[in-house]
Every structure is written in C-alpha cells, then in structure tokens.
Short mmCIF file of C-alpha atoms in Angstrom, two decimals:
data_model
loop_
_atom_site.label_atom_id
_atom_site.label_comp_id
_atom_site.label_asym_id
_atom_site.label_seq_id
_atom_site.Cartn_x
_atom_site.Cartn_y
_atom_site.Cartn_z
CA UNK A 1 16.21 10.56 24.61
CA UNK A 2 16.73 9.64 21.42
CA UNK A 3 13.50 7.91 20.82
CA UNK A 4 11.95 10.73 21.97
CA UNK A 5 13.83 13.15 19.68
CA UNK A 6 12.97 11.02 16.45
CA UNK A 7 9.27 10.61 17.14
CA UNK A 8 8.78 14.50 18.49
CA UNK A 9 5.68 15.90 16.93
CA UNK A 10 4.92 19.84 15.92
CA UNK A 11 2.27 21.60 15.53
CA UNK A 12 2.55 24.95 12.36
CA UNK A 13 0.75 28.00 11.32
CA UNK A 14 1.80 29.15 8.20
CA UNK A 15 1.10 31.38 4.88
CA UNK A 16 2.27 30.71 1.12
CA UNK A 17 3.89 32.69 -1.19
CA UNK A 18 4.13 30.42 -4.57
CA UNK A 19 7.05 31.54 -6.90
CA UNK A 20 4.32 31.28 -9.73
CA UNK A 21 2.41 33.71 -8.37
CA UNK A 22 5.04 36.47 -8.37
CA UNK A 23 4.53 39.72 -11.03
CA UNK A 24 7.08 41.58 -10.38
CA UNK A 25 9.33 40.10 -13.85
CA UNK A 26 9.60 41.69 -17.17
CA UNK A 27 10.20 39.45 -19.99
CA UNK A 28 13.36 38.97 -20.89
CA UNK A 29 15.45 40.32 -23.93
CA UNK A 30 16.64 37.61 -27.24
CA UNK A 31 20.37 38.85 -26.03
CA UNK A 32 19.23 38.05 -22.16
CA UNK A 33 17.82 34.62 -23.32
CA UNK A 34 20.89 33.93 -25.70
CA UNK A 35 23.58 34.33 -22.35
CA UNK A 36 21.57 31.61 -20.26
CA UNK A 37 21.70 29.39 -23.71
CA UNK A 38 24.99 29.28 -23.82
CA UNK A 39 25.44 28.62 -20.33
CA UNK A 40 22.89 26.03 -19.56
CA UNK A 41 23.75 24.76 -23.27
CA UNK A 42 24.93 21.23 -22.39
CA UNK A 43 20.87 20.71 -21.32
CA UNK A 44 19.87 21.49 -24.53
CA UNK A 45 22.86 18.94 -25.87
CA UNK A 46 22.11 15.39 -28.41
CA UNK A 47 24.03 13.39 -27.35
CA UNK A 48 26.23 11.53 -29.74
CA UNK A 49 24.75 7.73 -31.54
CA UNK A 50 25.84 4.97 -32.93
CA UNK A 51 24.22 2.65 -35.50
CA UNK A 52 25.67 -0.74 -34.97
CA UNK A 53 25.46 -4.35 -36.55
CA UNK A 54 25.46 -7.10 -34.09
CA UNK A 55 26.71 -10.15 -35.65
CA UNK A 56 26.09 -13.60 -34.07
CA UNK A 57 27.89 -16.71 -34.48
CA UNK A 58 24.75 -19.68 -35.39
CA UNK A 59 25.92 -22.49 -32.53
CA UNK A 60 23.99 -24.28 -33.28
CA UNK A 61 25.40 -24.55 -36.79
CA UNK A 62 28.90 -25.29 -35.29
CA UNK A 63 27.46 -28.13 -33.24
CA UNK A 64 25.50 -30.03 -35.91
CA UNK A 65 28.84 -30.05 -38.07
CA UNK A 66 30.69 -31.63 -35.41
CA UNK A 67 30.84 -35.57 -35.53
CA UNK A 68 32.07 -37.79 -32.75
CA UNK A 69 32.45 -41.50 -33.57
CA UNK A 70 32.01 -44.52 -31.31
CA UNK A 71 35.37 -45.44 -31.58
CA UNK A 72 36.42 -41.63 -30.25
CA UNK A 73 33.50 -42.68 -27.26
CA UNK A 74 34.84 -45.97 -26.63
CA UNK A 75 38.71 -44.82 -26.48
CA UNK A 76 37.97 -42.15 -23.63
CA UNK A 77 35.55 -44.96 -21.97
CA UNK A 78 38.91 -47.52 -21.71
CA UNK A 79 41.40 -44.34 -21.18
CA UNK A 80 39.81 -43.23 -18.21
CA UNK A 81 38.28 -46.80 -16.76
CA UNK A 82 39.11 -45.90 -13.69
CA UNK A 83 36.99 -42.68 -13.51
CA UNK A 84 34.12 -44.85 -14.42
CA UNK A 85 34.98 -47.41 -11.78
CA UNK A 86 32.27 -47.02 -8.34
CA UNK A 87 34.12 -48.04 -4.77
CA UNK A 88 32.97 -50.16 -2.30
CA UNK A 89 29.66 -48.62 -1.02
CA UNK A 90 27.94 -49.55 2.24
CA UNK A 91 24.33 -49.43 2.61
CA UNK A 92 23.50 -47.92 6.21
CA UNK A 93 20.26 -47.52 8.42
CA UNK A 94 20.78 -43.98 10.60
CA UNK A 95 18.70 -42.47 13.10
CA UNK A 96 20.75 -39.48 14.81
CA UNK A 97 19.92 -38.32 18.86
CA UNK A 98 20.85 -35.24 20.57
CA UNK A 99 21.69 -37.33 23.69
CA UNK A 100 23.97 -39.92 24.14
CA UNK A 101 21.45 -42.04 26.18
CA UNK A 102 18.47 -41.50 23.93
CA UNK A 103 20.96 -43.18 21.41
CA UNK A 104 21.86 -46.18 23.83
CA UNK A 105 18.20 -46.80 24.01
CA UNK A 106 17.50 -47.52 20.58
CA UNK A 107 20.37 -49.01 19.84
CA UNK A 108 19.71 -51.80 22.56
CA UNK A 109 16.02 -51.63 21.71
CA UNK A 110 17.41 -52.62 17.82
CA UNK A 111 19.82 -55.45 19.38
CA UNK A 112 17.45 -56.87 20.76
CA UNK A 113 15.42 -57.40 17.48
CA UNK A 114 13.29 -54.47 17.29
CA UNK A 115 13.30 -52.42 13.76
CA UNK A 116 15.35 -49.54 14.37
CA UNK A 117 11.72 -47.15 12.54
CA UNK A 118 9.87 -48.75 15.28
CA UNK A 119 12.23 -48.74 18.19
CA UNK A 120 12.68 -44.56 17.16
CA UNK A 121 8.92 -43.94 16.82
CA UNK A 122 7.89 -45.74 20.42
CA UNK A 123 10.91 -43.78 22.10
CA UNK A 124 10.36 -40.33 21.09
CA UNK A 125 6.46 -40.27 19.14
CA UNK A 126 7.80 -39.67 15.52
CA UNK A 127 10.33 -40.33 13.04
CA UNK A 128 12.34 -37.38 13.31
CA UNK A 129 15.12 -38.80 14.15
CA UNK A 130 14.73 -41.28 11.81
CA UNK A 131 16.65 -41.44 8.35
CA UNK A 132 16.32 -44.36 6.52
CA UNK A 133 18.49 -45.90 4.38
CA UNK A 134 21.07 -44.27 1.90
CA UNK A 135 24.79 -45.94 0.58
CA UNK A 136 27.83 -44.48 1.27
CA UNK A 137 31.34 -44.73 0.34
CA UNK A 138 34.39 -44.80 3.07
CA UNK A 139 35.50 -41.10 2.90
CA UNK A 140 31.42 -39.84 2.61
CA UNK A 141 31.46 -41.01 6.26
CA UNK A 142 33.42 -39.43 9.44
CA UNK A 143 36.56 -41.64 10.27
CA UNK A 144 34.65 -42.78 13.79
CA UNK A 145 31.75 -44.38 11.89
CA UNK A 146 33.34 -45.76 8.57
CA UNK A 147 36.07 -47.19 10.62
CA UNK A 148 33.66 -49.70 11.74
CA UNK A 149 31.11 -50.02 8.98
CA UNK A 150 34.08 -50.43 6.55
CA UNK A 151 36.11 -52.97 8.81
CA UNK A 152 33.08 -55.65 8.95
CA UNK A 153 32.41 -58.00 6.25
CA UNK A 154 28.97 -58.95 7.41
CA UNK A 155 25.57 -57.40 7.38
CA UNK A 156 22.99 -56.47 10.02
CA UNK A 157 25.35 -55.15 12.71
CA UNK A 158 24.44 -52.33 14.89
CA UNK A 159 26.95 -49.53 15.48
CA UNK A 160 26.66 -47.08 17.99
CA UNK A 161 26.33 -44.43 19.97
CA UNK A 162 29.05 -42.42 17.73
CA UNK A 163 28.44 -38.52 18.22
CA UNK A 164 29.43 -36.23 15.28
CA UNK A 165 28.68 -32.48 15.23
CA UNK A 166 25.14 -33.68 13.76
CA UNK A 167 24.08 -35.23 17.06
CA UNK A 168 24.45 -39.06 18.49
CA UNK A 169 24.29 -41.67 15.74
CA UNK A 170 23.21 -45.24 15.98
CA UNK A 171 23.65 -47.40 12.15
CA UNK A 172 22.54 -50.57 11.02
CA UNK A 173 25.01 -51.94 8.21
CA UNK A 174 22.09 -52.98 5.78
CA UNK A 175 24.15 -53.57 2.81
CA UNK A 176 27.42 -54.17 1.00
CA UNK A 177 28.25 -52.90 -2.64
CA UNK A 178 31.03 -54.33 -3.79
CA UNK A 179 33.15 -52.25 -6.13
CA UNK A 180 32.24 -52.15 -9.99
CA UNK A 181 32.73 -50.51 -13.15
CA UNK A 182 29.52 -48.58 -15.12
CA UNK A 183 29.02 -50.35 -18.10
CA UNK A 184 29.94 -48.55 -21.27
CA UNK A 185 26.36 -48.66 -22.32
CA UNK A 186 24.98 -46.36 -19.02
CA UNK A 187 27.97 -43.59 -19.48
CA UNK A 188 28.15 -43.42 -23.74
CA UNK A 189 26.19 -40.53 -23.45
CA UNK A 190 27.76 -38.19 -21.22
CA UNK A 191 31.03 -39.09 -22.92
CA UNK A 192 30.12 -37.70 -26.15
CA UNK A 193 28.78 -34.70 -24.90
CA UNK A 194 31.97 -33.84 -23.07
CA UNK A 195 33.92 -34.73 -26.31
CA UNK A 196 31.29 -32.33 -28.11
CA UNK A 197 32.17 -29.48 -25.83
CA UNK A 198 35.65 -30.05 -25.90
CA UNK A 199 35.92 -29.81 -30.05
CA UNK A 200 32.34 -27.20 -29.92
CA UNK A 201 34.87 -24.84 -27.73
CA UNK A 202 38.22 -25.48 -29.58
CA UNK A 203 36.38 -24.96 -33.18
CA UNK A 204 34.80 -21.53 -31.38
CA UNK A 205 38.00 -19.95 -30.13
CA UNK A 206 39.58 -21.29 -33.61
CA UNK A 207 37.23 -19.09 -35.31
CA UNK A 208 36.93 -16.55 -33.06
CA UNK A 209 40.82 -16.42 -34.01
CA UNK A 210 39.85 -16.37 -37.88
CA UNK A 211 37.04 -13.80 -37.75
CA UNK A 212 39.90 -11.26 -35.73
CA UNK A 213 42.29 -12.03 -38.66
CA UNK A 214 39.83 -11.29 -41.30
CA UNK A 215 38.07 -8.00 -39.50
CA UNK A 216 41.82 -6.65 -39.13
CA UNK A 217 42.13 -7.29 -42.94
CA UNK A 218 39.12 -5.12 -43.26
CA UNK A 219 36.38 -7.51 -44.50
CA UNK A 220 32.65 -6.97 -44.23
CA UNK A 221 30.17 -9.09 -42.40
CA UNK A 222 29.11 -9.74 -44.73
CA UNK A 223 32.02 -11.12 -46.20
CA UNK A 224 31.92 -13.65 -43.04
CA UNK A 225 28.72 -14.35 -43.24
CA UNK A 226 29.67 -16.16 -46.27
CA UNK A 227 32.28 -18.48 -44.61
CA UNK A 228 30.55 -18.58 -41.13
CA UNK A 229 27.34 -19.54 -40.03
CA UNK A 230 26.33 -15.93 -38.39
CA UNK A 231 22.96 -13.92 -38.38
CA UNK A 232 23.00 -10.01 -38.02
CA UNK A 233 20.62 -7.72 -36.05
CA UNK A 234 20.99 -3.69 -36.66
CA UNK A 235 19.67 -1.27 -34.42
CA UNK A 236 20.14 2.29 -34.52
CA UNK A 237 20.49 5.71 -32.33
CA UNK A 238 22.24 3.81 -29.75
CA UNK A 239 23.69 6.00 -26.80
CA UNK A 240 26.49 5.62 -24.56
CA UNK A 241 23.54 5.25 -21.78
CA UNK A 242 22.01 2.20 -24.06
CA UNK A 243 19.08 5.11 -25.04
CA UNK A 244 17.64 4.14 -28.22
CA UNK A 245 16.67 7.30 -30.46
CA UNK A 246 13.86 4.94 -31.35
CA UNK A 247 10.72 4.23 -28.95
CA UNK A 248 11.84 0.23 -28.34
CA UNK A 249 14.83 -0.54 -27.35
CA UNK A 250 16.21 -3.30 -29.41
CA UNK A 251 19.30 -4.18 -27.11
CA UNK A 252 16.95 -5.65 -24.32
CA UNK A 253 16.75 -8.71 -26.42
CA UNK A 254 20.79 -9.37 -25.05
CA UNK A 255 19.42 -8.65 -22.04
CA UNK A 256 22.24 -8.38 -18.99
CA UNK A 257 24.91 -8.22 -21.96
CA UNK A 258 23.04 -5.05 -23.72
CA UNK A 259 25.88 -2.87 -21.42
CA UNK A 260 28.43 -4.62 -23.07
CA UNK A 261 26.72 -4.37 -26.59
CA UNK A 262 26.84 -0.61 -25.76
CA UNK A 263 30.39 -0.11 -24.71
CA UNK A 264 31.66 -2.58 -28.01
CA UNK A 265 29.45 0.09 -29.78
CA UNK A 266 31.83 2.88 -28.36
CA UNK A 267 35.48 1.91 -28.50
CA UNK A 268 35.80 1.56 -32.44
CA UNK A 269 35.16 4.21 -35.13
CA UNK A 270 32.99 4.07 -37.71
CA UNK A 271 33.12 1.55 -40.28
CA UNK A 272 35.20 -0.55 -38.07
CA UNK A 273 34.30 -3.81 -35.61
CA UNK A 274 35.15 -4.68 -32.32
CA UNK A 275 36.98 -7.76 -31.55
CA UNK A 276 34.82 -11.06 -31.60
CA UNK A 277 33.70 -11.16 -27.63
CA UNK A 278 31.46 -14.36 -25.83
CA UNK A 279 28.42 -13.22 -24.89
CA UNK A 280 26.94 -14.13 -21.17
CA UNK A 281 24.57 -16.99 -22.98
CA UNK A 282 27.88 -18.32 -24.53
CA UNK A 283 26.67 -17.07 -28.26
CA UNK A 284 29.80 -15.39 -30.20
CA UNK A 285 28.97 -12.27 -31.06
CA UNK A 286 30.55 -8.91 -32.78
CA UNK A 287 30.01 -5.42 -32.94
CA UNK A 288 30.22 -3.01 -36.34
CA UNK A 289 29.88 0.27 -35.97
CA UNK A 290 27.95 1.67 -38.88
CA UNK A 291 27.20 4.81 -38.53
CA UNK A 292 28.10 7.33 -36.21
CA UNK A 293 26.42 10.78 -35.42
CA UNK A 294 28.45 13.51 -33.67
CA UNK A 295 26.99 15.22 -30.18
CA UNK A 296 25.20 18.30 -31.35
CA UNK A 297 22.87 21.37 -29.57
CA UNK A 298 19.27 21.79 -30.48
CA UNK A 299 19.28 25.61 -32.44
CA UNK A 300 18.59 28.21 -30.01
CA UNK A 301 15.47 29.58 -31.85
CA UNK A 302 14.37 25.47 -31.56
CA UNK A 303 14.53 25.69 -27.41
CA UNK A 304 14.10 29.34 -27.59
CA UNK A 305 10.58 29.58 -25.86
CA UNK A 306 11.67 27.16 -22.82
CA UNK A 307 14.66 29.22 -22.31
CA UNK A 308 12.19 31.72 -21.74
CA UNK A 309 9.82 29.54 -19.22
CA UNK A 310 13.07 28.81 -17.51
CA UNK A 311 14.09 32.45 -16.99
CA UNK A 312 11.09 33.16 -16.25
CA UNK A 313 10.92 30.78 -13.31
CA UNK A 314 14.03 31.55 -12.18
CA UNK A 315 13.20 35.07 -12.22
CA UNK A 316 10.20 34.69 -10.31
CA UNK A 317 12.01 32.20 -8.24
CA UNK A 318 14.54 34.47 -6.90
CA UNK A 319 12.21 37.84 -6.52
CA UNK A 320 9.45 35.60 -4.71
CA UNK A 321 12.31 34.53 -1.78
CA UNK A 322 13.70 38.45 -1.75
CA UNK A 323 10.07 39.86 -1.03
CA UNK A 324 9.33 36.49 1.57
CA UNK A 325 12.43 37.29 3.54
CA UNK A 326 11.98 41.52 3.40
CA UNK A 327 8.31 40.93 4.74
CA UNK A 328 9.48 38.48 7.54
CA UNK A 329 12.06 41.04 8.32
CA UNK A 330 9.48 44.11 8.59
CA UNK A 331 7.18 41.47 10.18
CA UNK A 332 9.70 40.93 13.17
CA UNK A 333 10.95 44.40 13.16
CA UNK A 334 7.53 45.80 13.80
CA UNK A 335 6.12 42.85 15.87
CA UNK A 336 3.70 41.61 13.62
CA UNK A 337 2.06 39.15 14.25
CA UNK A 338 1.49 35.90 12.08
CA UNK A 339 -2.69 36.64 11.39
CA UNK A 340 -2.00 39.94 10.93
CA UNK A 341 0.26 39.29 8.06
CA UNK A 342 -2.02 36.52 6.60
CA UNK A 343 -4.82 40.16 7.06
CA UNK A 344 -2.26 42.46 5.51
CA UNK A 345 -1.15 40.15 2.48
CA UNK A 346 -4.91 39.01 2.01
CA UNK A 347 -3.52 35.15 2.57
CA UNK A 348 -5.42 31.95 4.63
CA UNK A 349 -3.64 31.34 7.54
CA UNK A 350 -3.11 27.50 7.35
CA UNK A 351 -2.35 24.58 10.05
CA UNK A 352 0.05 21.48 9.53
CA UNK A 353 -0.34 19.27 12.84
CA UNK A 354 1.55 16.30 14.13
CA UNK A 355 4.62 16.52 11.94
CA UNK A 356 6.97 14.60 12.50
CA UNK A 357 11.06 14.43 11.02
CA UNK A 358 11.04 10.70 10.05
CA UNK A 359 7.16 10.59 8.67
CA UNK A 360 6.15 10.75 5.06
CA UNK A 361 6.25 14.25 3.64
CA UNK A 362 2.89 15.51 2.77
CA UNK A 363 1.94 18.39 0.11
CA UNK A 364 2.74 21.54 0.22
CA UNK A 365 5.38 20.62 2.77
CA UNK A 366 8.91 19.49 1.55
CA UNK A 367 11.80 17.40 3.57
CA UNK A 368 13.93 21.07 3.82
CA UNK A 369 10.73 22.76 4.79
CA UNK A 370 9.98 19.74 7.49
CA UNK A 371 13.88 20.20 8.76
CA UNK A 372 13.71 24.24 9.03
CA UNK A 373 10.66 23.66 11.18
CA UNK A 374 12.01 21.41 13.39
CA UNK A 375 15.50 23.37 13.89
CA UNK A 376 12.72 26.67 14.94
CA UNK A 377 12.22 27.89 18.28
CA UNK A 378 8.33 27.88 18.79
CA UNK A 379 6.30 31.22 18.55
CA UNK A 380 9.60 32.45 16.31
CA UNK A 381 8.34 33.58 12.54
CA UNK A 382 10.20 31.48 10.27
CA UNK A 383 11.20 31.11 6.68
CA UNK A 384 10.76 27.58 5.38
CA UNK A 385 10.01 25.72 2.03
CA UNK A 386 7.03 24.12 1.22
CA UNK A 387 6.32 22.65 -2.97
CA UNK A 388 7.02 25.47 -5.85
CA UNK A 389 7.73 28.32 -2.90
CA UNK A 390 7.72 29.59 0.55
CA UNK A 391 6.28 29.83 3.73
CA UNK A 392 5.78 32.11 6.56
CA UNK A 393 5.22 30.55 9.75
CA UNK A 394 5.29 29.25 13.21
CA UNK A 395 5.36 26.41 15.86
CA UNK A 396 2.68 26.83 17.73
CA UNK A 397 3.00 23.72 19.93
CA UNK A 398 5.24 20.85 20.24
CA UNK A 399 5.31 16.82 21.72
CA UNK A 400 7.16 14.06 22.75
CA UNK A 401 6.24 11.02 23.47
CA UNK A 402 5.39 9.27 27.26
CA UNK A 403 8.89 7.56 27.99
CA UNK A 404 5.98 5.05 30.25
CA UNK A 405 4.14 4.14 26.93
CA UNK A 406 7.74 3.49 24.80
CA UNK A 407 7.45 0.21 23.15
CA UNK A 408 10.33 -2.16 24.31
CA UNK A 409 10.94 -3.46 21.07
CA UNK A 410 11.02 -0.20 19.47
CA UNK A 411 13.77 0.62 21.61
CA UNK A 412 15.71 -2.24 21.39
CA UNK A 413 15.40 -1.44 17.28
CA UNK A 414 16.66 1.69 17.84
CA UNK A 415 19.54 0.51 20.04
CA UNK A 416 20.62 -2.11 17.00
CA UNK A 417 20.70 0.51 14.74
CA UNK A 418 22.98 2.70 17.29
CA UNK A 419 25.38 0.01 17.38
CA UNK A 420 25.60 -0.84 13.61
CA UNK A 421 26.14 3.15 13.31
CA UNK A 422 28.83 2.66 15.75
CA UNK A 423 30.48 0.41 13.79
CA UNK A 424 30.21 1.70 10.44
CA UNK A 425 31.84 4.87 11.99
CA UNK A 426 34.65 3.19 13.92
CA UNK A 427 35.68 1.16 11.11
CA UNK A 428 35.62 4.76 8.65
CA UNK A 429 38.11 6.16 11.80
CA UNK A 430 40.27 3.03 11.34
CA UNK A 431 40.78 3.44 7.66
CA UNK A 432 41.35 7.03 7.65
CA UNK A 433 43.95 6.47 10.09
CA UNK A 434 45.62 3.77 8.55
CA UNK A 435 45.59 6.07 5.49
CA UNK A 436 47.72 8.92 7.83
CA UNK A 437 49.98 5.88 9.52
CA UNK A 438 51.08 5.14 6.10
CA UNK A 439 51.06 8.49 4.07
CA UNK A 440 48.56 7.76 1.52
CA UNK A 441 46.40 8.54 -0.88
CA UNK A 442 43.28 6.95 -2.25
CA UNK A 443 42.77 7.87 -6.00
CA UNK A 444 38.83 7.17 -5.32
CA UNK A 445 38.20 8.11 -9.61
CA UNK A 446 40.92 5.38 -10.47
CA UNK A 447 38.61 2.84 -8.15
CA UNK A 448 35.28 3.86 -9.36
CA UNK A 449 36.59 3.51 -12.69
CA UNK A 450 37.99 0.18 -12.33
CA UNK A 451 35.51 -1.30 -10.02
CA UNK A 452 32.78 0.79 -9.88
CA UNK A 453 29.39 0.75 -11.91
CA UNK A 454 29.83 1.67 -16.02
CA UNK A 455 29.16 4.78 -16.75
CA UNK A 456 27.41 2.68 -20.05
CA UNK A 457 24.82 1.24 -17.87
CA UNK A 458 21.60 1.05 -18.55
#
C-alpha cells in the first residue's frame, strides 16, 4: 500500500496567474518605502570587519638552530639498550584451512617430504591458502601455536592442525633468530630526530610562553619579529563568516584552520593580539587585530530603488493570490467550469501528466504546488503554486501502480527504510521519556553552542 501510495501518478489541467503580471498596484510613497526600510533594515546591514595580521612562527628557523651532538645520541642509545634490543624471533612457513582435515592432509603430505607450496597447490588448485614465510616473536603468535614453535630448539618441524579464529593452521619452523641488539649505527638516526622533537617542542612552547609575556606588555609584531624568526601575512575585510570584502579570499591559504583564523580575529579589540595558538600543520601562529570597522546600513536613498522592486513584488504578490482565490470562489459558486475560465480570463488551458510526489519537480510546478495537488480530490478546482505565482486547476485522472508488476527488490528497499524509520522514532520516544522519568530539561542552545557547528564557519 505504501509502494503504491509513493509511486501514484496524476494527471492536471491548469491556468496561470503570474504575480508579475498583476496591475492592479500604485507605486508606493518615499514615507511607504521608508517603513519597510526600517523594518527589513537588517537586509540592507554591512556587516562588521576586521583587518588582521597573521603572524607565523619560521620552524624551520627554530629547527636549524637546534644542535644535537653524538654524545647526546649515543647516551639515549646506552640509556635505553634495552628498547633497542630484538627478542627471539622464529621464522615460520603457514598455510591456513577452513577444515580440520584439509589441514591433516597437508600436513602429512609435508611429513612426508613434500614442500608444504606444493603439497597446498596439488590439494586444493592454488595457493590461497598458502602464506609463505614471515618471523615472528612469542606474543605475535596465539598461545596454542607459539607454545610449540617457541618450546623446540630445532628447525624443520611441522606443527599442526592448530585452529584459531583465522581457520586451521599447519607451520613449518623454518628458522630461529636468536635475540640481538640493533647496532648503534642502524638506529643513530631516528634517535636524533626524537631528541630534535623533544628540544624543537620544548623551545616552541618556551616561546610561545615569551611571545604571551611580551604581547601582554603591549609590544608590536613587529617588535617580535625582531627577536623571533616570524613572517606576517595581512588580509583585510574579514567577516565573522570568513567573507573577505575583497574578491579572493586570502584565509584559504590556512586552509581547515581559516575558521579558527576567523574567530582569533573576533575575540580581541583592535590594536590588540590573540594569544599565540598551534595551528593544525603544527606552525605557531598569532592573530593582531588591526583594524576594525563597525556593522553599518547602506543609506536608504543607496537601496532606495530595490526597496521599491521589493514592494512592488510584494504588492503584486499579495493582490495576485486575493484575485486567484475570489475567482476560484465565483468559479465554484457559479459552477464554472475549468475551460470556461481559461475562455473568460483569455488564458491556455495547460496539462501536467504523470506527476508523481517523490519525482523531480519540473517548471512551472513547485514541491508545495506538487503536494496541494496530490492532497485534491479529482474534478475539485484547486488553488496551488506553481514558479513566481498561482494556479487554477484540476485532477483530471489518477494511477497506481499493478501490485503484479511491483519489483521485489523495490519492496524489500522500501521495507528497510520502514524499519530504520522505526527505529529512529522508537529511540526519539525513549529519550523523551527518559527526559519525563527524570524531570528534565535539555538546554538544546547550550549544546549547539558547545558542540555544535561555529557560527564562524566558512
């Protein structure tokens, strides 16, 4: 029933009144024009800019100025010895079943002296199963297999069948690692670098520290720029959307931190900086605030002739809708029929067939037009929208589709998206329950404000 009620098809007559085409408005008077100023005013509003230095810490700078010595490498190297020390490893052979006895078979077929690639390829056609070689340390493996492995001190045995939640397993102990230490030579390397990020991040939040001392003291940035690497970008007309007044739009080059470039640019006053903040990209950055320019209203004698279009519109708007629904009401009164109102008012009678509620809306028709029409009783004049107006019409036939020629799977669609209704709804009864079992409120504005998206974003 449903199916067919989502995929019912109508047939419409109708005739157009377009709002442009009303004449029955005078133009309006300067006072008239001046009261819908002032109360559509915040459409006409600027909205308040900043103009903002972005100052960015050179890291690069930092790094090159930090030196780490061999005898700093070499100390962490003996320190830590035992981080750099490998365990045992055992090198194993694995092919992996999903039956017990397809395991036995191999693993006989590998006692016996056949390769274990062979003996899987013969027995199943390919090397699926197969898995080659790879080393392992005790607690890499599940306690069933490294319990054996582990325990042997000799090569070449074969262990097996041992199911895991992979599947049946049959090994071949290949190899035995012992234990050993990397030489200093093969882990140097990393060493430093971890010593470099170690100092690069103290020496950052040290003068991350130093820049929020001086900026409280009131200095410049360009008073830091003299004691800290740093290069500054300024961009102006900078809205609490991330607008530029400008065509580009110079904060895309922070890309996903140009929202937080834009609320720094907001929370100090002008002349002022916010505190030094760590970009996304790792890059120290701050915010100035340069200059700031106040919301304002463009002059009413500046909007003053789209006022006018707009009262115009509306004007039209609201006269075309109070002579559609007087003539549908003499229409009905007197019987009149839908051509001979198309006759009378000199209008085509047109034709919309096979809509549908769920299809794409075609012109002149609109989604509130397509839902009047399918809430009307057919042969019933109606009122409904269609694109910059109204409509006078009718259904003059109606469909639904053979329940024999249904597609299955369309159904069974239909019937998963039932269910996931279902439970969206039952879980929204749950929680509003819960919320009168306990005597609650939600303060949804303090959790959109918290969690929710900025009100800053882009």
């Amino acid at each position: 029933d449903l199916y067919q009620y989502q995929n019912e098809s109508r047939n419409v007559e109708f005739i157009t009144f377009l709002h442009s085409d009303y004449d029955g408005v005078e133009q309006p008077s300067d006072e008239e024009l001046e009261g819908l100023y002032e109360a559509t005013k915040e459409s006409y509003a600027i909205p308040e800019t900043r103009d903002i230095t972005v100052g960015i810490i050179d890291d690069s700078a930092m790094k090159a100025s930090i030196e780490i010595t061999e005898e700093q490498v070499r100390g962490i190297y003996d320190d830590e010895i035992a981080s750099f020390t490998v365990p045992e490893e055992r090198v194993l052979e694995q092919a992996i079943f999903e039956s017990e006895s397809e395991a036995q078979k191999i693993a006989d077929a590998v006692e016996e002296g056949q390769t274990m690639k062979a003996a899987v390829n013969e027995a199943t056609g390919n090397q699926d199963a197969y898995l080659g070689e790879q080393a392992f340390q005790e607690d890499g493996l599940i306690e069933d297999i490294s319990g054996d492995v582990f325990a042997s001190e000799e090569t070449g045995g074969v262990y097996g069948p041992v199911e895991s939640p992979l599947g049946w397993h049959v090994i071949v102990l290949k190899e035995i690692k012992e234990p050993h230490v990397k030489p200093f030579e093969s882990v140097q390397e990393n060493i430093r670098n971890e010593i470099l990020q170690g100092e690069f991040a103290d020496q950052k939040y040290a003068i991350a520290g130093e820049i929020d001392d001086m900026l409280a003291g009131g200095a410049s940035l360009e008073e830091i720029k003299q004691d800290y690497p740093m290069q500054t970008k300024s961009i102006e007309g900078i809205t609490t959307m991330g607008a530029m007044a400008s065509a580009n739009h110079p904060l895309d080059q922070f890309g996903e931190d140009s929202t937080l470039i834009t609320q720094l640019s907001f929370e100090s006053f002008e002349g002022e900086s916010a505190p030094v903040t760590e970009l996304s990209d790792g890059r120290t950055a701050i915010v100035h605030v340069d200059k700031i320019t106040e919301k304002s209203y463009a002059p009413f004698e500046e909007v003053k002739d789209d006022i006018r279009e707009r009262w115009m519109n509306d004007q039209k708007r609201a006269g075309n809708m109070d002579f559609v629904n007087e003539l549908l009401l003499t229409a009905k009164t007197k019987g009149r029929a839908l051509q001979a109102l198309a006759d009378e008012q000199d209008k085509a009678l047109l034709t919309a067939k096979s809509l549908k509620r769920n299809d794409e809306i075609k012109s002149p028709m609109t989604q509130p037009g397509t839902a009047q029409i399918f809430t009307a009783r057919p042969d019933n004049l109606i009122v409904f929208d269609i694109e910059n107006g109204l409509a006078i019409g009718q259904v003059t036939s109606f469909d639904y589709p053979d329940i024999a020629e249904i597609d299955e799977e369309e159904l069974e669609a239909l019937q998963e998206a039932i269910m996931q209704d279902a439970a969206d709804e039952s879980m929204s009864m749950f929680y509003e329950n819960k919320i009168d079992d306990f005597n609650v409120r939600v303060n949804e504005d303090v959790i959109r404000r918290l969690y929710g998206p900025s009100e800053n974003s882009m």
